[in-house]
Each structure stands twice: as structure tokens, then as C-alpha cells.
CSV table of C-alpha atoms (C1' of nucleotides) in Angstrom, one decimal:
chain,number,residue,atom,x,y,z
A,1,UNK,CA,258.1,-28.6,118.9
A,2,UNK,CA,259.7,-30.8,116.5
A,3,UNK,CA,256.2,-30.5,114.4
A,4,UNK,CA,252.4,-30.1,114.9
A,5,UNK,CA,250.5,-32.3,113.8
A,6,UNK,CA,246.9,-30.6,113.5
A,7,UNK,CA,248.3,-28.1,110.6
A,8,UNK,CA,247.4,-28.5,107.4
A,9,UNK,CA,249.9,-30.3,104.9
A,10,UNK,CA,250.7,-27.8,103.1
A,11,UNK,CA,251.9,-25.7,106.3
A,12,UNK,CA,253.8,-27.9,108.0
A,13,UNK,CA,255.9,-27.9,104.7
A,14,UNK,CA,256.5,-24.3,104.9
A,15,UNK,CA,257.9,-24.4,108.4
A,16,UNK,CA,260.0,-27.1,107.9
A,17,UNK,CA,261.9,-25.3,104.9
A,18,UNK,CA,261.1,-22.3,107.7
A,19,UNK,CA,263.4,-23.9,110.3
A,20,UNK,CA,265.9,-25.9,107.5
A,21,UNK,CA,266.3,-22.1,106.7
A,22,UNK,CA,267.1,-20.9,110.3
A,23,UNK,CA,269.1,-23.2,111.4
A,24,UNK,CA,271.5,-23.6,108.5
A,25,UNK,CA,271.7,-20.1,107.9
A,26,UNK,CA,272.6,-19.6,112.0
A,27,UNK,CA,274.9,-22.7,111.3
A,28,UNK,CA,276.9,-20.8,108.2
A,29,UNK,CA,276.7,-17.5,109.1
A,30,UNK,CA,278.6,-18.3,112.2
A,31,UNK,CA,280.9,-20.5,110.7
A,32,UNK,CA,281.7,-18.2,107.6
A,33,UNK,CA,280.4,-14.9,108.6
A,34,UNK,CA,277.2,-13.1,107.6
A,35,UNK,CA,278.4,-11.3,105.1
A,36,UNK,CA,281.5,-13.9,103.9
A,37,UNK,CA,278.3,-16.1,103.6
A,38,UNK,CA,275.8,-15.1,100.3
A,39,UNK,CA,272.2,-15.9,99.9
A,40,UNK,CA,273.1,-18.4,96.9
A,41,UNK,CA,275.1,-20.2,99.1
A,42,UNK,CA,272.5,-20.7,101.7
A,43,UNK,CA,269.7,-21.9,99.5
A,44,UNK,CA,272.2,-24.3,97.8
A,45,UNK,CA,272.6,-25.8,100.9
A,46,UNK,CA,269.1,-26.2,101.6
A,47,UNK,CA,267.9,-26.9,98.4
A,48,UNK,CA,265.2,-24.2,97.9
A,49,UNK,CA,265.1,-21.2,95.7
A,50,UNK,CA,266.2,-17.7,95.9
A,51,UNK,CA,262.2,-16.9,95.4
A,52,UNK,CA,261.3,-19.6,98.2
A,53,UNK,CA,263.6,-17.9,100.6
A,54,UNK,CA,261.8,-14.3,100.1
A,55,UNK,CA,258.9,-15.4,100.8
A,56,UNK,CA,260.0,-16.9,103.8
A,57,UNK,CA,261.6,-13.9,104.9
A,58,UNK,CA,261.9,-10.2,104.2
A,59,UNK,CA,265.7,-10.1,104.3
A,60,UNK,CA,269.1,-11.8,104.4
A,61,UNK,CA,269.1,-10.6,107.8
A,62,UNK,CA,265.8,-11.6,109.4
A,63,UNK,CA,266.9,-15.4,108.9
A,64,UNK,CA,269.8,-14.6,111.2
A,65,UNK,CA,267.5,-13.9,114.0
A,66,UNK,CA,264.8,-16.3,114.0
A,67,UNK,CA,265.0,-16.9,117.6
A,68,UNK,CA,265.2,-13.1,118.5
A,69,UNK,CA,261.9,-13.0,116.4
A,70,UNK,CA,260.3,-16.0,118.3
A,71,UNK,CA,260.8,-14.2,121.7
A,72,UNK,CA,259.2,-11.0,120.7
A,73,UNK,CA,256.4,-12.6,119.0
A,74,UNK,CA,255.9,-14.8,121.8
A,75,UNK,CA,256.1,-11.6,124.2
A,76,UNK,CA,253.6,-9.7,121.9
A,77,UNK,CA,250.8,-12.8,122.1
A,78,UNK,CA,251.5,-12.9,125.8
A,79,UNK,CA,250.6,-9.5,126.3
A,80,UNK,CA,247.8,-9.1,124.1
A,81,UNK,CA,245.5,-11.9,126.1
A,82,UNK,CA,246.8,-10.7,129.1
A,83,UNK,CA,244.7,-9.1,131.6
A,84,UNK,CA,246.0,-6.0,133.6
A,85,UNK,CA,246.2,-4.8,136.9
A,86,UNK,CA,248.1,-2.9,139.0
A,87,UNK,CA,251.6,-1.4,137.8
A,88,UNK,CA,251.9,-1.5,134.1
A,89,UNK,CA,255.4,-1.4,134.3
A,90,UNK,CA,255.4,-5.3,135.8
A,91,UNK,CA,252.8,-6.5,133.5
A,92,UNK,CA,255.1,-5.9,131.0
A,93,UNK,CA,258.3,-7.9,133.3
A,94,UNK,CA,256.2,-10.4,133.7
A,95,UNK,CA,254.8,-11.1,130.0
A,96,UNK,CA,258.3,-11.1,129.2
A,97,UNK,CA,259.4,-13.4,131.5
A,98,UNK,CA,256.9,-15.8,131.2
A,99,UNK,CA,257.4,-15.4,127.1
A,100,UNK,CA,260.7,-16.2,127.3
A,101,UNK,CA,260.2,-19.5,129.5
A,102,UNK,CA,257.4,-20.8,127.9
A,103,UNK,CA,259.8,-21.0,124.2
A,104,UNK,CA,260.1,-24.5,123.0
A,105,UNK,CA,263.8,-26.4,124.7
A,106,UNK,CA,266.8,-25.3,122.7
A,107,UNK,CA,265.9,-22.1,122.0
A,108,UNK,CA,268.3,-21.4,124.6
A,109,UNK,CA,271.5,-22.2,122.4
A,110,UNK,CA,269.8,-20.5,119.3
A,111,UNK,CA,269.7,-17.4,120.8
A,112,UNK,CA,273.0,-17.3,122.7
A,113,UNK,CA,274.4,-18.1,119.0
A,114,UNK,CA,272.1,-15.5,117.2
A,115,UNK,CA,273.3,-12.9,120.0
A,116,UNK,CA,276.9,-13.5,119.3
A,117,UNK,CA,276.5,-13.3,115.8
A,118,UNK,CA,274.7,-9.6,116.0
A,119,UNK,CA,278.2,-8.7,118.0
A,120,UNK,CA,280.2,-9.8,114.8
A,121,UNK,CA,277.8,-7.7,111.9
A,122,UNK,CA,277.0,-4.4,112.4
A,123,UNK,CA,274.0,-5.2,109.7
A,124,UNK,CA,272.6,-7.6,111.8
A,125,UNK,CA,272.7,-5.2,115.1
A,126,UNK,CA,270.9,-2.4,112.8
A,127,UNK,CA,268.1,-5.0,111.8
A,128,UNK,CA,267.9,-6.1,115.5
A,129,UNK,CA,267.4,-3.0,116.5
A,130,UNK,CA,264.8,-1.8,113.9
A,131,UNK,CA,263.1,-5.2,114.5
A,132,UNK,CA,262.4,-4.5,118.2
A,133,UNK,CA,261.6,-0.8,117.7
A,134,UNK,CA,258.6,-2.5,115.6
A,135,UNK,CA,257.9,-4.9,118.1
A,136,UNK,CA,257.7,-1.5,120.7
A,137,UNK,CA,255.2,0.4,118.1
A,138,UNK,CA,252.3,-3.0,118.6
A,139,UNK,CA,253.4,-2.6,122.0
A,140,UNK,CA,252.2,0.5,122.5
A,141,UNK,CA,249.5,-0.1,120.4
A,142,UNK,CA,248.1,-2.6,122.5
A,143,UNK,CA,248.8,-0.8,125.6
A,144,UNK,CA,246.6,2.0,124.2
A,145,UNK,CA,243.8,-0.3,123.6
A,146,UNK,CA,243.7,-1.9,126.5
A,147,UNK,CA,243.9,1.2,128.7
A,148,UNK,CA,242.4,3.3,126.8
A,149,UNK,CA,244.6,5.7,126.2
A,150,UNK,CA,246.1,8.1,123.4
A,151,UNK,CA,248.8,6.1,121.0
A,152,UNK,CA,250.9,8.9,121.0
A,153,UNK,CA,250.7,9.3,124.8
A,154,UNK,CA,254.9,9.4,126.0
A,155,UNK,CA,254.0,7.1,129.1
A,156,UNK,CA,253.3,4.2,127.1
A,157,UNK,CA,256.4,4.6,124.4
A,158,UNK,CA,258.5,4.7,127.7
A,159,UNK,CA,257.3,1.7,129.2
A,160,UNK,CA,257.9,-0.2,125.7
A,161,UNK,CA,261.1,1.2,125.2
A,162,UNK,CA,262.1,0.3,129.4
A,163,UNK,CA,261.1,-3.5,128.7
A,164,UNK,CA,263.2,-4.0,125.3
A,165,UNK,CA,265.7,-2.0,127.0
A,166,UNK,CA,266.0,-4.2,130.0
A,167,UNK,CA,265.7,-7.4,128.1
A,168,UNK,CA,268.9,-6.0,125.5
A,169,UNK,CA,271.2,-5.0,128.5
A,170,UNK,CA,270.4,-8.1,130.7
A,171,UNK,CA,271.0,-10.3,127.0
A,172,UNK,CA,274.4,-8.6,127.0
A,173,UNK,CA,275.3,-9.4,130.4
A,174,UNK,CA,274.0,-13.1,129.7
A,175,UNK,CA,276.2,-13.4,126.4
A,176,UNK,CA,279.5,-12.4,127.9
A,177,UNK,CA,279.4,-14.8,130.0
A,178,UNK,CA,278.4,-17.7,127.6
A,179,UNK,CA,274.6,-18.1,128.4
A,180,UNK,CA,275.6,-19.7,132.0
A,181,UNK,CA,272.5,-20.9,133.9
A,182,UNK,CA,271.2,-21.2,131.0
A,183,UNK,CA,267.2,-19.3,130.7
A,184,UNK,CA,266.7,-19.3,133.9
A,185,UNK,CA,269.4,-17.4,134.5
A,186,UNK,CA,268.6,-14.8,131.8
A,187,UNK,CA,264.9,-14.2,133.3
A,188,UNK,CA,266.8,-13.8,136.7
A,189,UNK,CA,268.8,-11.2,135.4
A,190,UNK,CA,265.5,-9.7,133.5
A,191,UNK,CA,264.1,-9.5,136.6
A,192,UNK,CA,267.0,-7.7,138.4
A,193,UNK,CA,267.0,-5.6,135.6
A,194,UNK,CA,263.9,-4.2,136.1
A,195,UNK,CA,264.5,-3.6,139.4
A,196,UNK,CA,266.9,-1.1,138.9
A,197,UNK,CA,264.7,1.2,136.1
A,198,UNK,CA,263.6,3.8,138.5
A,199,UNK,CA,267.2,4.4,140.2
A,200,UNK,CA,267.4,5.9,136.8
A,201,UNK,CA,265.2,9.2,137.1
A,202,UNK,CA,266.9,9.8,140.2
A,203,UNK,CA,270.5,9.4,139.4
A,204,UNK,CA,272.2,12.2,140.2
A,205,UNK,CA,275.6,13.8,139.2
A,206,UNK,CA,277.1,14.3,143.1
A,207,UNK,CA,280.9,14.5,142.6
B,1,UNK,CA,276.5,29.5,108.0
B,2,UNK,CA,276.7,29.9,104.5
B,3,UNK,CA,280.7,29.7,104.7
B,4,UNK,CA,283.4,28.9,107.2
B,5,UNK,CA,286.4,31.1,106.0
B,6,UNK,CA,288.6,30.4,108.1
B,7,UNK,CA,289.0,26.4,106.9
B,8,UNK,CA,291.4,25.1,104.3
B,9,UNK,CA,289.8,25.6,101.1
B,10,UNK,CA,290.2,21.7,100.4
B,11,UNK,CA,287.8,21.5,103.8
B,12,UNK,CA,285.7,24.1,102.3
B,13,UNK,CA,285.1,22.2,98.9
B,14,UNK,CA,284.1,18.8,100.8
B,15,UNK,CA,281.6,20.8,102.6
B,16,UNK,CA,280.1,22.7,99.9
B,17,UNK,CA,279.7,19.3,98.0
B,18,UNK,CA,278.3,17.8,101.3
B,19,UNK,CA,275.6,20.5,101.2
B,20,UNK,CA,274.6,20.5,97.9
B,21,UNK,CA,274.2,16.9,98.4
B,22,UNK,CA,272.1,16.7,101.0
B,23,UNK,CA,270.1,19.4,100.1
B,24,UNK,CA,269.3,18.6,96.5
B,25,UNK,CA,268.9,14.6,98.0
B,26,UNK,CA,266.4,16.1,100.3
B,27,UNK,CA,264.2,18.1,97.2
B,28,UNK,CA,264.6,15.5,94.9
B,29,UNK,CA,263.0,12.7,97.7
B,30,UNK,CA,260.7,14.7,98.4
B,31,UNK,CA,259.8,14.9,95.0
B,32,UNK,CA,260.3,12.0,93.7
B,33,UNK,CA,260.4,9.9,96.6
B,34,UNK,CA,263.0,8.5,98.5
B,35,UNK,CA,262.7,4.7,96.9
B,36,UNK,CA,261.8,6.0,93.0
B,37,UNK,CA,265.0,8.4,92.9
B,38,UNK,CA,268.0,6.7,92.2
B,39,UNK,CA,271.4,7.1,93.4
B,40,UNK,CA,273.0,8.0,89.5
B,41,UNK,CA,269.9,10.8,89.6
B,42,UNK,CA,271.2,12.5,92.4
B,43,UNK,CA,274.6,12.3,91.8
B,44,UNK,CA,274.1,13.3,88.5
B,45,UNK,CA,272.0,16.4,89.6
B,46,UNK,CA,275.1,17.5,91.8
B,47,UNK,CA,277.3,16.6,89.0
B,48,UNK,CA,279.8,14.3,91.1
B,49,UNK,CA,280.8,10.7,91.1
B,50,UNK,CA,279.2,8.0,92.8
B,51,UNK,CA,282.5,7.3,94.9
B,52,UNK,CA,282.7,10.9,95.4
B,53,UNK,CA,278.7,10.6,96.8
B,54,UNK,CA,279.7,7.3,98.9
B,55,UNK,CA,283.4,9.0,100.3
B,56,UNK,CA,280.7,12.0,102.2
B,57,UNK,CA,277.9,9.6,103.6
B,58,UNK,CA,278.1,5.4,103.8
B,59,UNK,CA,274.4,4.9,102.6
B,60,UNK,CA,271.7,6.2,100.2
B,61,UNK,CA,269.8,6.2,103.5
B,62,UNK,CA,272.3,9.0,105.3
B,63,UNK,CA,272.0,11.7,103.1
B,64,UNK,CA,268.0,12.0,103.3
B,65,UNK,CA,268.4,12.5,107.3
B,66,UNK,CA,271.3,15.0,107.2
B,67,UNK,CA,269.3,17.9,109.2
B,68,UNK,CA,269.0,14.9,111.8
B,69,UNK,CA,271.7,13.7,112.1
B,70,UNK,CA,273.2,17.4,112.7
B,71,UNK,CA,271.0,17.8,115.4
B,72,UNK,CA,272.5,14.5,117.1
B,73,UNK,CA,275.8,15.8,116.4
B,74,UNK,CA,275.4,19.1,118.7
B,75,UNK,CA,273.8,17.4,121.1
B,76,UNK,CA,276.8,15.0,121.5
B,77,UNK,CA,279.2,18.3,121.7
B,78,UNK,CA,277.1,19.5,124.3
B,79,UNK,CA,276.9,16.6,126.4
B,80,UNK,CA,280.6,16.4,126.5
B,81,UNK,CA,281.6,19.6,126.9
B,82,UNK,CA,278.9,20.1,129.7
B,83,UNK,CA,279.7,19.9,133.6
B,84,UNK,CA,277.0,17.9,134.8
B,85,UNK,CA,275.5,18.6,138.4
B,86,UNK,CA,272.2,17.5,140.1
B,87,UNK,CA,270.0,15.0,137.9
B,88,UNK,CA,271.2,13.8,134.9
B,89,UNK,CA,268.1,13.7,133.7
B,90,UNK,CA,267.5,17.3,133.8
B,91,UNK,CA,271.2,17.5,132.3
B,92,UNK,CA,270.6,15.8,129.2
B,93,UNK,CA,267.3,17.6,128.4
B,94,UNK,CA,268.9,21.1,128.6
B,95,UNK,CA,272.4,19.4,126.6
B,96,UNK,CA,269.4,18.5,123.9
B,97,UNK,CA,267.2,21.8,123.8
B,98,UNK,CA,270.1,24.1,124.1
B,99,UNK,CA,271.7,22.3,120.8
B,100,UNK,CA,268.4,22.4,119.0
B,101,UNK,CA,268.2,26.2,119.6
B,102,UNK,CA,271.9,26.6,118.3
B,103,UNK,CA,271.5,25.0,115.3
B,104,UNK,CA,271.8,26.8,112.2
B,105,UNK,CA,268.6,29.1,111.3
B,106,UNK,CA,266.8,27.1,108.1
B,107,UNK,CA,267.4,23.5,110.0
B,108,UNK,CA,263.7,23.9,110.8
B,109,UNK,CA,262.3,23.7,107.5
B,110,UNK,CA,264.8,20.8,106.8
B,111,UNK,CA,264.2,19.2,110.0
B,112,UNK,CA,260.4,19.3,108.8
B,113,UNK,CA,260.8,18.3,105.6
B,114,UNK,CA,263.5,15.3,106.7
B,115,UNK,CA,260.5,13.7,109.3
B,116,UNK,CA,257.9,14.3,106.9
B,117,UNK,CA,260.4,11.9,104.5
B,118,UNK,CA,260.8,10.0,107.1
B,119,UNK,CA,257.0,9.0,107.4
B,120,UNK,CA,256.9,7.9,103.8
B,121,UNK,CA,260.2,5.5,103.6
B,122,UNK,CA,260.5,2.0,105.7
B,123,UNK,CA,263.8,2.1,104.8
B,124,UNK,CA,264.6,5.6,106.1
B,125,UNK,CA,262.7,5.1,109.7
B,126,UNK,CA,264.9,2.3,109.9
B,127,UNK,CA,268.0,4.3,109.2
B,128,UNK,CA,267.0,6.8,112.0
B,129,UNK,CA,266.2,4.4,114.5
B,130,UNK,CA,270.0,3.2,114.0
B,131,UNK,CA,271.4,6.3,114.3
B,132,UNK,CA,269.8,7.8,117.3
B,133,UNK,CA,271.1,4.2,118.9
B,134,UNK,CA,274.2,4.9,118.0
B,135,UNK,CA,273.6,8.1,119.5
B,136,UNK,CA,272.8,6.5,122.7
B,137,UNK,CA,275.3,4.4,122.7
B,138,UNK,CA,277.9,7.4,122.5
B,139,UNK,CA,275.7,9.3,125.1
B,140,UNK,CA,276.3,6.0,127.4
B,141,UNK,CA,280.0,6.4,127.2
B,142,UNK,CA,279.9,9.6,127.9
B,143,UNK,CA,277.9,9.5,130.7
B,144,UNK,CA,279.5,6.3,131.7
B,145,UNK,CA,283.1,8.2,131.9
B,146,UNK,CA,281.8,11.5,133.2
B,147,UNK,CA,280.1,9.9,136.3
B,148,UNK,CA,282.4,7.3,136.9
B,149,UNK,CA,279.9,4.3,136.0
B,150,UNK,CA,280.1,0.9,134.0
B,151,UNK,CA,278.9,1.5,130.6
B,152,UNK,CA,276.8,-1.2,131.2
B,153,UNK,CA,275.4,-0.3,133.5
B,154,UNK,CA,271.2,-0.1,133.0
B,155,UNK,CA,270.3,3.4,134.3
B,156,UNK,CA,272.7,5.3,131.9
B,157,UNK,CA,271.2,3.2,128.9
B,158,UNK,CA,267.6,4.3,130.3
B,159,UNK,CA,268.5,8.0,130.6
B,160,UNK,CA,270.3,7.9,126.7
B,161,UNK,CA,267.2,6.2,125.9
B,162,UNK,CA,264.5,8.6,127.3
B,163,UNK,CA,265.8,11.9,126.1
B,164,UNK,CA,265.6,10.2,122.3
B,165,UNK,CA,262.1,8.7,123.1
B,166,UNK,CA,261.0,12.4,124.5
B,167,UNK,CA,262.4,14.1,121.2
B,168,UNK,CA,260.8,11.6,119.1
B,169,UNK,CA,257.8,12.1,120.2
B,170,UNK,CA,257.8,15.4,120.7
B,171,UNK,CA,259.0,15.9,117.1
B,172,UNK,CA,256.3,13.8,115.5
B,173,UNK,CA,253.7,15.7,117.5
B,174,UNK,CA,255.3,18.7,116.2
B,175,UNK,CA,255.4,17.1,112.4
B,176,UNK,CA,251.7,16.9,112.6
B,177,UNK,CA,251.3,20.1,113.4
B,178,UNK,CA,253.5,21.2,110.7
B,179,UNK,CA,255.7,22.6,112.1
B,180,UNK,CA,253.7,25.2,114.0
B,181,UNK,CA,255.6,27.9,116.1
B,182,UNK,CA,258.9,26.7,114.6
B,183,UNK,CA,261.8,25.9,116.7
B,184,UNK,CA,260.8,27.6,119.8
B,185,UNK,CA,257.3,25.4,119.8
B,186,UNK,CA,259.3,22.2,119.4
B,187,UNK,CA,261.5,23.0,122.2
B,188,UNK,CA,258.7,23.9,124.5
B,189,UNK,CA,257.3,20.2,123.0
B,190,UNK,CA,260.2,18.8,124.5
B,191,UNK,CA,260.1,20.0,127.9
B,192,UNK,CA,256.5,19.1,128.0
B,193,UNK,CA,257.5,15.3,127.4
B,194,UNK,CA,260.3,15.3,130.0
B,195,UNK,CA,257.9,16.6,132.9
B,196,UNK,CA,255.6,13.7,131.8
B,197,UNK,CA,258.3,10.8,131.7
B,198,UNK,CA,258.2,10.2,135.2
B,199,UNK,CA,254.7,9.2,135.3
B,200,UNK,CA,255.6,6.2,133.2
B,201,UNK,CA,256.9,4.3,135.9
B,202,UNK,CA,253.3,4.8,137.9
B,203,UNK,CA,250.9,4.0,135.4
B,204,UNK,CA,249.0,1.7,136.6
B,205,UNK,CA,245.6,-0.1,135.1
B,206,UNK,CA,243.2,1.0,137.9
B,207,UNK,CA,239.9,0.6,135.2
C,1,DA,C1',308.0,25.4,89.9
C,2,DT,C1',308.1,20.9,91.9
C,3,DT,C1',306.6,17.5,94.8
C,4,DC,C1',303.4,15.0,97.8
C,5,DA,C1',299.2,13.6,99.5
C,6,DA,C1',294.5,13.6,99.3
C,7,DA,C1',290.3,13.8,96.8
C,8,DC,C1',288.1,12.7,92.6
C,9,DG,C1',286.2,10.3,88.3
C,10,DA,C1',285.4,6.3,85.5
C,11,DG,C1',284.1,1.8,85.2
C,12,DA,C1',284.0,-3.0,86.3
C,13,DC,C1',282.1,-6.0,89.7
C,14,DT,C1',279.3,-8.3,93.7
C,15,DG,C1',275.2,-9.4,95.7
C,16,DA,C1',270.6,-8.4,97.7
C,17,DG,C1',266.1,-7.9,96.4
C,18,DT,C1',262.1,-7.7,92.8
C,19,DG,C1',259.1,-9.2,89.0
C,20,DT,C1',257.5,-12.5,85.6
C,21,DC,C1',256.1,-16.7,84.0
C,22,DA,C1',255.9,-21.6,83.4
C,23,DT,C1',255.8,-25.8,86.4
C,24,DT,C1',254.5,-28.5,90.2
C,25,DA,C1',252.3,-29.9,94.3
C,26,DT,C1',248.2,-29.6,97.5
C,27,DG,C1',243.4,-29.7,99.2
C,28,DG,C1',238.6,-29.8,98.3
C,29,DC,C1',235.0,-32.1,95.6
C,30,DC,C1',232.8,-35.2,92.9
D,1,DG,C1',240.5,-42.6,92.4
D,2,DG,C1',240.2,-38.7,89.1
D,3,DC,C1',239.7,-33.5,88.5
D,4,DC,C1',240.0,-28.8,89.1
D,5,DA,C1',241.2,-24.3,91.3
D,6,DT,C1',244.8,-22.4,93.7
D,7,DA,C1',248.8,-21.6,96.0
D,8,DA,C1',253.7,-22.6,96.4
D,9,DT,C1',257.9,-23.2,93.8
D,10,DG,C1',261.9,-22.7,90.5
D,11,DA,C1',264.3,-20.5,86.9
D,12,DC,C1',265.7,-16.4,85.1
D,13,DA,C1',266.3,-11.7,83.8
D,14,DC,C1',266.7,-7.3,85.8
D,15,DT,C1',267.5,-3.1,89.0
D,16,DC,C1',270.3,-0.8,91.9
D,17,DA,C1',273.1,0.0,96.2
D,18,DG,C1',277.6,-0.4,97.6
D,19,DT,C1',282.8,-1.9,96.9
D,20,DC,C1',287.2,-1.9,94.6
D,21,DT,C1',290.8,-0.5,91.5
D,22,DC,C1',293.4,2.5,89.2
D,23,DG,C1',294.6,6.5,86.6
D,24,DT,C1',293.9,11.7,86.9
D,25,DT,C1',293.3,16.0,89.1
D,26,DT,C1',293.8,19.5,92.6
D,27,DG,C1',295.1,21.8,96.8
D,28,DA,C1',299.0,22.5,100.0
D,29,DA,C1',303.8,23.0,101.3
D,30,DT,C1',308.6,23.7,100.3
DNA sequence: ATTCAAACGAGACTGAGTGTCATTATGGCC
DNA sequence: GGCCATAATGACACTCAGTCTCGTTTGAAT
């Protein structure tokens, strides 16, 4: 994890400043605050420019949430050379789960501090939310081509939406009480989770 | 619609203001585009101050999706004011339809024009998505007090979550079609996509 | 008419994000 | 090892959204 070898030079440069990025940004911003804490500050810090930072990433906020990011692009390769069968519904738990523990060791702590850090910015939460609503269009995407069915079909944008959903409420459950059990833990709850998505459609308002 | 007599005048003024805001926002974006027209344009269009333009909506972003975020609005009153028996489900699709039907006459063409804005503006689809969370997340408190549940709980957050997904795609089928059949057609739309949402949960990849 | 509070306008200010251009470092190739 | 094309970088100016302050206006109530 700490690097890989068989990239290019040039590469492995950019995801070192990458990660010197990350992690000092998830270091100040909790410390000082997202928003107590500017850009200028942060590139001081780690010696790069304001340009070097943009093109590292699209905004103040996407440095925040590195290891939100790594899940759900980890979760996106997972499915895409996945093969299907049976209930699409647990293909998707279980690229999930297996995306999440297959992330390099210490992820864990990243992304119990990234979580608690959305709680304290509401800008943060908006860019959390519009990054996973992304991450539910390739979703679908991909579910279309594999199945073979129409983009636009509802089916498959409720399945995505069920997965993230399960994933954000299980997170929450996770945070509060301070990541214990560490992943495992959090892929238990996942799990548990999805269990309880079709009590939904039945759930019934008998006073 | 054109006036509400019976509130203070002061209450009247902020309205009017509001109005012309949103609707000469919504021509001028559409114009212009949303990124190309600048705040000091609009405002100077409508002729009023930028605090004035920032005391009615907190973002450039909010006054583009006005005839959107009206629609949230009465579906929120609705919900609350609405005994709920027999599937919730069923409950929050009427709560949603039946405030789409009472909304003002001319919110179609906005509506329309708003999604087709929508399409052309990262920035705005972002904005939306954020809202209608919010949205959900009010819908899960309401839900969560009205049936006596946690507000954690993962079915309510599934139910908030599926009426949006239904409208959405509803409405963007409905966009593409512009706009055919008006209101009524996009209602129908809707409770087309709530008979198919149970289905999700059975897909299966039987190739 | 007077008084009070709330909305408004004007303008300075902060900070994110973009665009340009000169400089530097890298990788491929002789 | 030296050389060249190219890609990353840094420095800097610029735009514009959003905040803050404060003095002025306006509607409401007595």
C-alpha cells in the first residue's frame, strides 16, 4: 500500500503528493474545521501549489473524502468484473462487502474520521451526497449492460439507490458508536442492513 | 395565485420580489445559461441588491430550481397533515401526486423548463440532488414520529428514498417527452413507476 | 405624527476556482 | 551520458459567489 513499485516514476510522484494531500487535509480540517481551514493553508503545509492541488482534485471538498472515494471506486471495479447470478439485489451486498474488506489496512480510521467530519460541514455532506449519486448513475449503467436492460429502467435506479442507502445508514450506525469492531463490524452491519430492505414495501401504518 | 390579499403587505412585497426572481433567473438561464449569467446580471435585471437576492434564497444554485423545490414543499405539507393508514408506501405516493396536482396552474411549464436547466448545469443537478435529500431526510422524521419508529431506522430511509427515485425518473421520462400531456401525463408517469418498484427487489440475472 | 423593527442598498472583503505562461522535471531515444 | 518532446509544476492575475457591516428606508403599531 505504502507504494507500488511497477508504476512509472512520474506516477508514483503524483500519488504521493495524492496522499500528502489527503491525509493532511483530513488532519487540518479536523483539527481546524473545513471551512476555518483555507486551501492556501493546506498547500502551504504540503508544499505544493494552488494549481497542483486542482489537478489533483476537482474541489476543496473532494480532498476531504478520499477514503469515501476509495470505497466506491473500489465497489464500482468490483462490480464491473463481476459475474451475475441469481438475485441482483445481493450481487450488489456482496460487491460491496467484499469492496470494502479488500481496502488497504487503515482505511478503517480514515473513514471513521472523514465520516465525522461530513457530520460537522454541511458542504461536505452536500458533496458526499452528490458524489455517491454519481457513483449510483455508473451503477446503473453497468447494471444495464450487463443485463441488458433499458438505462432508464426504475428497477435498476432502485437497486443502486438500496445499496448506497444501506451502506450510508449502516456508516451512521458505525460512527456513533466510534467505528467499534472496527470493518468487520461495519460489513456485519451492511449485511444486516440489507436484510431488512424488503420489510420496507410492506410496512404498514397499523395504529 | 397571482396575489395573496389577505397577507401583510410587507409579506406581499418579499414575495413579489421572490417571484420576479426566480422567474426572470429562470429566463435569463435559460438564455444565457445557468454558468455564463452572473449573479450582478440578474440582480440587476430585477433591480435589487445582492443582499436583498441572498436574504430570499442561500445560493445562486436555489433560485434556478424554484418550481422544484415548490413542489417538495407541498409534498412535505401533505405528508404531515395526512392520516396515514395501510402501506406507507401507497401513502406517500398519493401525499406526492395529490401535491403535484395542487400546485399552482403554470408550475408545468416552469417545472419543464427548471429540468430541462437542470440537464445542462453540473452544478444545478447537484443542487437538486441535495435538496430532495433534505427532503428525505424531513420525510424520515415525519414518518419516524407519525408511526412511532427510530428515525434511523432503515425502512423509513428506503420508503423517503423511493418516492424521490420514482418522481425522478418519472420526471425525466416525462422531460424527454417534453412535457407531453402536461401535468396529468406526469402524474399518471408516476404511478406507473410505483407499481414497478416492487419488482426491484426480484430482479434477478437468469440470462 | 412618532417610534420601533425589519427589510433594504451600498460597498468592502474573503476565498474558491480558472486561465495563462514561464520553468522544471521526466521518460524515451540516440 | 546527452538531447528532445512532453507533461507536470509554480507563480500570478482574474472572476465571481457568498459574507459582513453599517447607514438608510419602509411598513406596522400606538
Amino acid at each position: 500500500m505504502t507504494e507500488d513499485r511497477s508504476l512509472p516514476l512520474r506516477e508514483r510522484k503524483r500519488l504521493r503528493t495524492r496522499r500528502a494531500l489527503a491525509d493532511t487535509a483530513l488532519r487540518m480540517f479536523s483539527e481546524k474545521g473545513f471551512e476555518a481551514t483555507t486551501l492556501d493553508e493546506l498547500v502551504d503545509a504540503v508544499e505544493v501549489s494552488k494549481s497542483t492541488f486542482f489537478r489533483a482534485f476537482p474541489a476543496k471538498e473532494a480532498v476531504a473524502i478520499e477514503a469515501e472515494a476509495e470505497l466506491w471506486s473500489a465497489y464500482l471495479a468490483a462490480l464491473r468484473e463481476r459475474r451475475f447470478s441469481g438475485l441482483v439485489l445481493g450481487e450488489l451486498r456482496d460487491a460491496l462487502a467484499g469492496a470494502a474488506a479488500a481496502l488497504g489496512p487503515g482505511w478503517d480510521e480514515r473513514y471513521l474520521a472523514t465520516r465525522r467530519l461530513v457530520l460537522t460541514a454541511p458542504a461536505l455532506l452536500a458533496y458526499v451526497e452528490h458524489h455517491r449519486t454519481g457513483v449510483e448513475r455508473e451503477v446503473v449503467a453497468c447494471l444495464a449492460a450487463k443485463l441488458g436492460l433499458d438505462p432508464d429502467d426504475l428497477r435498476l435506479h432502485v437497486l443502486a439507490e438500496l445499496t448506497t442507502t444501506a451502506w450510508s445508514v449502516s456508516g451512521r450506525d458505525w460512527v456513533r458508536r466510534d467505528g467499534e469492531g472496527g470493518r468487520a463490524a461495519l460489513i456485519r452491519r451492511l449485511e444486516g442492513a440489507f436484510q431488512a430492505v424488503p420489510a420496507a414495501l410492506h410496512l404498514s401504518a397499523g395504529d
